[in-house]
Amino acid sequence: DYEPSFKIGKEKAKVCMTCHGEDGISTVDPYPNLRGQKMGYLISSLKDYQARQRTSGLAILMQQQADALSEQDMKDISYYYSVLGTSKEEE
Amino acid sequence: DYEPSFKIGKEKAKVCMTCHGEDGISTVDPYPNLRGQKMGYLISSLKDYQARQRTSGLAILMQQQADALSEQDMKDISYYYSVLGTSKEEE
């Protein structure tokens, strides 16, 4: 069963922060905020990029990011963002 | 130039609330929260569904929704969600 870890997720999410912001609020209008987003939605979005089921201009940038992630990475990063800014956030 | 209207956006977003929640926090894990999301990202997502550049299982449900929207509808709905829960929200 999946053992969520905020700390591991935060470590793995470092690469995401450039575009999605230090606190999960993105730095530019075309990129989504991820702070407090649904974990299930984040995982399925990453999988869609990896499976090339998101193919617009911006999506291509994200495909490369998603390709570098394992299933475990996706869960850890998605868990991290889903609790970011909520009471379940712990350092 | 685009004249944003929270009230018009809210009216048009009624159809979105079933899945994305009354307050923009979705009711189930696979569906994204839209509350306070970036307007530019919301518009490009809707366009991707309409252009069939999002094609996974869940995306197909959203394609039908996006097909029913004009460019103006997309802007109004995206504006509404982007200010929902922020100080710019006004009834």
Coordinates of C-alpha atoms in Angstrom, one line a residue:
Chain A
D1 CA 0.0 0.0 0.0
Y2 CA 1.2 3.6 -0.7
E3 CA 3.0 5.3 2.2
P4 CA 2.7 9.1 1.6
S5 CA 5.6 11.2 2.6
F6 CA 5.4 15.0 2.4
K7 CA 9.2 15.3 2.8
I8 CA 10.1 12.8 0.0
G9 CA 7.4 14.4 -2.3
K10 CA 8.8 17.9 -1.6
E11 CA 12.3 16.7 -2.5
K12 CA 11.1 15.2 -5.8
A13 CA 9.0 18.3 -6.6
K14 CA 12.1 20.6 -6.6
V15 CA 12.2 20.3 -10.4
C16 CA 8.6 21.4 -10.7
M17 CA 9.0 24.6 -8.7
T18 CA 10.7 26.5 -11.5
C19 CA 7.4 26.8 -13.4
H20 CA 4.8 25.8 -10.7
G21 CA 6.3 28.1 -8.1
E22 CA 7.9 27.6 -4.7
D23 CA 4.6 27.3 -3.0
G24 CA 2.7 25.6 -5.8
I25 CA 1.3 28.9 -7.2
S26 CA 2.7 29.1 -10.7
T27 CA 4.8 32.0 -11.9
V28 CA 3.1 32.5 -15.3
D29 CA -0.5 32.5 -16.5
P30 CA -0.3 29.5 -18.9
Y31 CA 1.0 27.1 -16.2
P32 CA -1.4 25.7 -13.6
N33 CA -1.2 26.2 -9.8
L34 CA -0.7 22.8 -8.2
R35 CA -1.2 23.9 -4.5
G36 CA -3.9 21.8 -2.9
Q37 CA -4.9 20.1 -6.2
K38 CA -6.5 16.7 -6.1
M39 CA -3.9 13.9 -5.9
G40 CA -5.8 11.6 -8.3
Y41 CA -6.1 14.3 -10.9
L42 CA -2.4 15.1 -10.6
I43 CA -1.4 11.5 -11.1
S44 CA -3.7 11.0 -14.1
S45 CA -2.4 14.2 -15.7
L46 CA 1.2 13.1 -15.3
K47 CA 0.3 9.7 -16.8
D48 CA -1.5 11.4 -19.7
Y49 CA 1.6 13.4 -20.5
Q50 CA 3.7 10.2 -20.4
A51 CA 1.2 8.3 -22.6
R52 CA 1.1 11.3 -25.1
Q53 CA -2.6 11.8 -24.4
R54 CA -1.9 15.5 -23.9
T55 CA -0.3 16.8 -27.0
S56 CA -0.8 20.6 -27.3
G57 CA 2.1 23.1 -27.5
L58 CA 2.5 23.5 -23.8
A59 CA 1.9 19.8 -23.2
I60 CA 5.1 18.9 -25.0
L61 CA 7.2 20.7 -22.4
M62 CA 5.4 18.6 -19.7
Q63 CA 5.8 15.3 -21.6
Q64 CA 9.6 15.5 -21.1
Q65 CA 9.1 16.2 -17.4
A66 CA 6.7 13.3 -17.0
D67 CA 8.9 10.9 -19.0
A68 CA 11.5 11.2 -16.2
L69 CA 9.1 10.1 -13.5
S70 CA 8.4 6.6 -12.1
E71 CA 5.0 5.6 -10.8
Q72 CA 6.3 6.1 -7.3
D73 CA 7.7 9.6 -8.2
M74 CA 4.3 10.6 -9.6
K75 CA 2.5 9.5 -6.4
D76 CA 5.0 11.2 -4.1
I77 CA 5.0 14.5 -6.0
S78 CA 1.2 14.4 -6.4
Y79 CA 0.7 13.7 -2.7
Y80 CA 3.0 16.6 -1.8
Y81 CA 1.1 19.1 -3.9
S82 CA -2.3 17.8 -2.8
V83 CA -1.5 18.5 0.9
L84 CA 0.5 21.7 0.3
G85 CA -1.3 24.6 2.0
T86 CA -3.6 22.2 3.9
S87 CA -3.5 21.2 7.6
K88 CA -1.9 17.9 6.6
E89 CA 1.2 19.7 5.4
E90 CA 4.1 18.8 7.7
E91 CA 7.8 19.5 7.4
Chain B
D1 CA -10.7 44.0 -25.4
Y2 CA -12.0 41.3 -23.0
E3 CA -14.4 42.7 -20.3
P4 CA -14.3 40.2 -17.4
S5 CA -17.6 39.6 -15.5
F6 CA -17.7 37.5 -12.4
K7 CA -21.5 37.3 -12.5
I8 CA -21.7 36.2 -16.2
G9 CA -18.9 33.7 -15.6
K10 CA -20.6 32.3 -12.6
E11 CA -23.9 31.9 -14.5
K12 CA -22.0 30.0 -17.3
A13 CA -20.1 27.9 -14.8
K14 CA -23.3 26.4 -13.4
V15 CA -22.8 23.3 -15.6
C16 CA -19.3 22.8 -14.3
M17 CA -20.3 22.7 -10.6
T18 CA -21.7 19.2 -10.7
C19 CA -18.2 17.8 -10.9
H20 CA -16.0 20.7 -10.0
G21 CA -18.0 21.6 -6.9
E22 CA -20.1 24.6 -5.8
D23 CA -17.0 26.5 -4.7
G24 CA -14.6 25.2 -7.3
I25 CA -13.3 22.4 -5.0
S26 CA -14.1 19.2 -6.9
T27 CA -16.3 16.5 -5.4
V28 CA -14.1 13.5 -6.4
D29 CA -10.4 12.8 -6.5
P30 CA -10.0 12.4 -10.3
Y31 CA -11.5 15.8 -11.1
P32 CA -9.4 18.9 -10.6
N33 CA -10.2 21.8 -8.3
L34 CA -10.6 24.9 -10.3
R35 CA -10.8 27.5 -7.5
G36 CA -8.2 30.2 -8.0
Q37 CA -6.6 28.4 -10.9
K38 CA -4.8 30.4 -13.5
M39 CA -7.1 31.9 -16.2
G40 CA -4.7 31.3 -19.0
Y41 CA -4.2 27.6 -18.1
L42 CA -8.0 27.1 -17.8
I43 CA -8.6 28.6 -21.3
S44 CA -5.8 26.5 -22.9
S45 CA -7.1 23.4 -21.2
L46 CA -10.6 23.9 -22.5
K47 CA -9.2 24.6 -26.0
D48 CA -7.1 21.4 -25.8
Y49 CA -10.3 19.4 -25.0
Q50 CA -12.1 21.0 -27.9
A51 CA -9.1 20.3 -30.3
R52 CA -8.9 16.7 -29.1
Q53 CA -5.4 17.3 -27.7
R54 CA -6.5 15.7 -24.5
T55 CA -7.7 12.2 -25.2
S56 CA -7.5 10.0 -22.1
G57 CA -10.5 8.3 -20.6
L58 CA -11.5 11.2 -18.3
A59 CA -10.7 13.7 -21.1
I60 CA -13.5 12.3 -23.3
L61 CA -16.1 13.4 -20.7
M62 CA -14.6 17.0 -20.8
Q63 CA -14.4 17.1 -24.6
Q64 CA -18.2 17.1 -24.7
Q65 CA -18.4 19.9 -22.2
A66 CA -15.8 22.0 -24.1
D67 CA -17.5 21.4 -27.4
A68 CA -20.5 23.3 -26.1
L69 CA -18.5 26.4 -25.3
S70 CA -17.7 29.5 -27.4
E71 CA -14.4 31.4 -27.0
Q72 CA -16.3 34.0 -25.0
D73 CA -17.8 31.3 -22.7
M74 CA -14.3 29.9 -22.1
K75 CA -13.0 33.3 -21.1
D76 CA -16.0 34.1 -18.8
I77 CA -15.9 30.7 -17.1
S78 CA -12.1 30.8 -16.8
Y79 CA -12.1 34.3 -15.4
Y80 CA -14.8 33.3 -12.8
Y81 CA -12.7 30.4 -11.5
S82 CA -9.5 32.3 -11.5
V83 CA -10.9 34.9 -9.1
L84 CA -13.0 32.5 -7.1
G85 CA -11.8 32.6 -3.5
T86 CA -9.6 35.7 -4.1
S87 CA -10.2 39.3 -3.1
K88 CA -11.3 40.1 -6.7
E89 CA -14.4 37.9 -6.2
E90 CA -17.5 40.0 -6.2
E91 CA -21.2 39.0 -6.3

